[in-house]
């Protein structure tokens, strides 16, 4: 356990000085300098996944890693997004990564995601980015068990919204 803790302490994290101002449509936003995360370890990427997915270039980079080195990327990225899933699924950039991730999920992982999103399902479905991500997961509800679970989650929302 001590070696694990020491390893985690040694993993670099993105700091304010790693951000660079970028002008987009007349607005200046702070972006993560791509030189900070290019060629970094999966541990670094997973440790900083929340910030990277909320950055357009960072999100594209993680999608590329997922497509080119799927087994390694998935092993690190899937558990790293779970604590932030309900926020990331509604993010303008991160939702694309989440949708790509669906391709690599098994039935148990899809079930876990659906159950973890259940308390905020109406809020997620009310968000334009969240709606797209939920529509995306529907393509992977290939078993009766997953379809029933999805219906059970959406049924109270549907009844509540349309009975008023």
CSV table of C-alpha atoms in Angstrom, one decimal:
chain,number,residue,atom,x,y,z
A,1,UNK,CA,0.0,0.0,0.0
A,2,UNK,CA,2.8,2.4,0.8
A,3,UNK,CA,4.4,1.9,-2.6
A,4,UNK,CA,1.0,2.6,-4.2
A,5,UNK,CA,0.7,5.8,-2.2
A,6,UNK,CA,4.2,6.9,-3.1
A,7,UNK,CA,3.5,6.2,-6.8
A,8,UNK,CA,0.3,8.3,-6.7
A,9,UNK,CA,2.3,11.2,-5.1
A,10,UNK,CA,4.9,10.9,-7.8
A,11,UNK,CA,2.3,11.3,-10.7
A,12,UNK,CA,2.4,14.8,-12.0
A,13,UNK,CA,-0.8,16.8,-12.1
A,14,UNK,CA,-1.8,19.7,-14.3
A,15,UNK,CA,-1.1,23.0,-12.6
A,16,UNK,CA,-2.2,26.6,-13.3
A,17,UNK,CA,1.1,27.4,-15.0
A,18,UNK,CA,0.3,24.6,-17.5
A,19,UNK,CA,-2.6,26.6,-18.9
A,20,UNK,CA,-2.2,28.9,-21.9
A,21,UNK,CA,-4.6,31.7,-22.9
A,22,UNK,CA,-6.2,31.0,-26.3
A,23,UNK,CA,-8.5,33.4,-28.2
A,24,UNK,CA,-11.6,31.8,-29.6
A,25,UNK,CA,-14.3,33.9,-31.3
A,26,UNK,CA,-13.0,37.0,-29.6
A,27,UNK,CA,-13.0,35.4,-26.1
A,28,UNK,CA,-9.9,34.4,-24.3
A,29,UNK,CA,-10.1,31.0,-22.6
A,30,UNK,CA,-7.5,29.0,-20.8
A,31,UNK,CA,-6.4,25.7,-22.3
A,32,UNK,CA,-4.1,23.0,-21.2
A,33,UNK,CA,-0.8,23.2,-23.0
A,34,UNK,CA,-0.7,20.0,-25.2
A,35,UNK,CA,3.0,19.7,-24.5
A,36,UNK,CA,2.1,19.0,-20.9
A,37,UNK,CA,0.2,15.7,-21.6
A,38,UNK,CA,1.6,14.5,-24.9
A,39,UNK,CA,3.7,11.4,-24.4
A,40,UNK,CA,2.7,11.2,-20.7
A,41,UNK,CA,1.9,7.9,-19.0
A,42,UNK,CA,-1.5,6.5,-18.7
A,43,UNK,CA,-1.3,7.1,-15.0
A,44,UNK,CA,-0.8,10.8,-15.6
A,45,UNK,CA,-3.7,10.9,-18.2
A,46,UNK,CA,-6.1,9.0,-15.9
A,47,UNK,CA,-5.1,11.2,-12.9
A,48,UNK,CA,-5.9,14.3,-14.9
A,49,UNK,CA,-8.8,12.9,-16.9
A,50,UNK,CA,-11.4,15.3,-15.6
A,51,UNK,CA,-9.4,18.4,-16.7
A,52,UNK,CA,-8.3,16.8,-20.0
A,53,UNK,CA,-11.8,15.8,-21.0
A,54,UNK,CA,-13.1,19.3,-20.3
A,55,UNK,CA,-10.4,20.7,-22.7
A,56,UNK,CA,-11.2,20.3,-26.4
A,57,UNK,CA,-7.6,19.3,-27.4
A,58,UNK,CA,-7.2,17.2,-24.3
A,59,UNK,CA,-10.5,15.4,-25.1
A,60,UNK,CA,-9.5,14.7,-28.7
A,61,UNK,CA,-6.1,13.4,-27.5
A,62,UNK,CA,-7.8,10.9,-25.1
A,63,UNK,CA,-10.2,9.8,-27.8
A,64,UNK,CA,-7.2,9.2,-30.1
A,65,UNK,CA,-5.5,7.1,-27.3
A,66,UNK,CA,-8.6,5.1,-26.8
A,67,UNK,CA,-8.8,4.3,-30.5
A,68,UNK,CA,-5.1,3.5,-31.1
A,69,UNK,CA,-4.3,1.7,-27.8
A,70,UNK,CA,-7.7,0.6,-26.7
A,71,UNK,CA,-6.8,-2.0,-24.1
A,72,UNK,CA,-4.4,0.1,-22.2
A,73,UNK,CA,-6.4,3.3,-22.5
A,74,UNK,CA,-9.6,1.6,-21.5
A,75,UNK,CA,-8.0,0.0,-18.5
A,76,UNK,CA,-6.9,3.4,-17.1
A,77,UNK,CA,-9.7,5.7,-18.4
A,78,UNK,CA,-12.8,3.8,-17.6
A,79,UNK,CA,-12.3,3.7,-13.8
A,80,UNK,CA,-11.0,7.3,-13.9
A,81,UNK,CA,-14.2,8.8,-15.4
A,82,UNK,CA,-16.7,7.0,-13.1
A,83,UNK,CA,-16.5,9.4,-10.2
A,84,UNK,CA,-17.1,12.3,-12.6
A,85,UNK,CA,-19.5,10.6,-15.0
A,86,UNK,CA,-22.6,12.7,-14.3
A,87,UNK,CA,-20.7,15.9,-14.9
A,88,UNK,CA,-18.6,14.8,-17.9
A,89,UNK,CA,-21.6,13.3,-19.7
A,90,UNK,CA,-23.1,16.8,-19.9
A,91,UNK,CA,-19.8,18.5,-21.0
A,92,UNK,CA,-19.6,19.9,-24.5
A,93,UNK,CA,-16.3,18.0,-25.1
A,94,UNK,CA,-16.3,15.1,-22.7
A,95,UNK,CA,-19.6,13.7,-23.9
A,96,UNK,CA,-17.9,12.7,-27.2
A,97,UNK,CA,-15.3,10.7,-25.3
A,98,UNK,CA,-18.0,9.0,-23.2
A,99,UNK,CA,-19.8,8.0,-26.4
A,100,UNK,CA,-16.7,6.5,-27.8
A,101,UNK,CA,-16.1,4.7,-24.6
A,102,UNK,CA,-19.5,2.9,-25.0
A,103,UNK,CA,-18.0,0.8,-27.8
A,104,UNK,CA,-15.7,-1.0,-25.4
A,105,UNK,CA,-18.1,-1.6,-22.5
A,106,UNK,CA,-19.5,-5.0,-21.6
A,107,UNK,CA,-23.0,-5.6,-20.2
A,108,UNK,CA,-21.9,-5.2,-16.6
A,109,UNK,CA,-20.2,-1.9,-17.2
A,110,UNK,CA,-23.2,-0.5,-19.1
A,111,UNK,CA,-25.4,-1.6,-16.3
A,112,UNK,CA,-23.1,0.1,-13.8
A,113,UNK,CA,-23.2,3.3,-15.8
A,114,UNK,CA,-27.0,3.3,-16.1
A,115,UNK,CA,-27.4,2.7,-12.4
A,116,UNK,CA,-24.9,5.4,-11.4
A,117,UNK,CA,-26.6,7.9,-13.7
A,118,UNK,CA,-30.2,7.0,-12.5
A,119,UNK,CA,-30.4,9.7,-9.7
A,120,UNK,CA,-29.6,12.5,-12.2
A,121,UNK,CA,-31.2,10.9,-15.3
A,122,UNK,CA,-33.8,13.7,-15.9
A,123,UNK,CA,-31.1,16.4,-15.5
A,124,UNK,CA,-28.8,14.6,-17.9
A,125,UNK,CA,-31.6,14.1,-20.4
A,126,UNK,CA,-32.5,17.7,-20.1
A,127,UNK,CA,-29.0,18.8,-21.2
A,128,UNK,CA,-28.3,18.9,-24.9
A,129,UNK,CA,-24.9,17.1,-24.5
A,130,UNK,CA,-26.3,14.7,-22.0
A,131,UNK,CA,-29.2,13.8,-24.3
A,132,UNK,CA,-26.8,12.9,-27.1
A,133,UNK,CA,-24.7,10.7,-24.7
A,134,UNK,CA,-27.9,8.9,-23.5
A,135,UNK,CA,-29.0,8.4,-27.0
A,136,UNK,CA,-25.6,6.9,-27.7
A,137,UNK,CA,-25.8,4.4,-25.0
A,138,UNK,CA,-29.2,3.2,-26.2
A,139,UNK,CA,-27.4,1.7,-29.2
A,140,UNK,CA,-25.6,-0.7,-26.8
A,141,UNK,CA,-28.6,-1.9,-24.9
A,142,UNK,CA,-28.4,-5.3,-26.7
A,143,UNK,CA,-29.7,-7.6,-24.0
A,144,UNK,CA,-33.1,-7.8,-22.5
A,145,UNK,CA,-31.7,-7.1,-19.1
A,146,UNK,CA,-30.2,-3.8,-20.2
A,147,UNK,CA,-33.4,-2.7,-22.0
A,148,UNK,CA,-35.5,-3.5,-19.0
A,149,UNK,CA,-33.1,-1.6,-16.7
A,150,UNK,CA,-33.2,1.4,-19.1
A,151,UNK,CA,-37.0,1.3,-19.2
A,152,UNK,CA,-37.2,1.1,-15.4
A,153,UNK,CA,-34.9,4.2,-15.2
A,154,UNK,CA,-36.8,6.3,-17.7
A,155,UNK,CA,-40.4,5.2,-16.8
A,156,UNK,CA,-40.8,7.3,-13.7
A,157,UNK,CA,-39.4,10.3,-15.5
A,158,UNK,CA,-41.6,9.8,-18.5
A,159,UNK,CA,-44.7,9.4,-16.2
A,160,UNK,CA,-43.8,12.4,-14.2
A,161,UNK,CA,-43.1,14.7,-17.1
A,162,UNK,CA,-46.1,13.6,-19.2
A,163,UNK,CA,-48.7,13.3,-16.4
A,164,UNK,CA,-48.6,17.0,-15.5
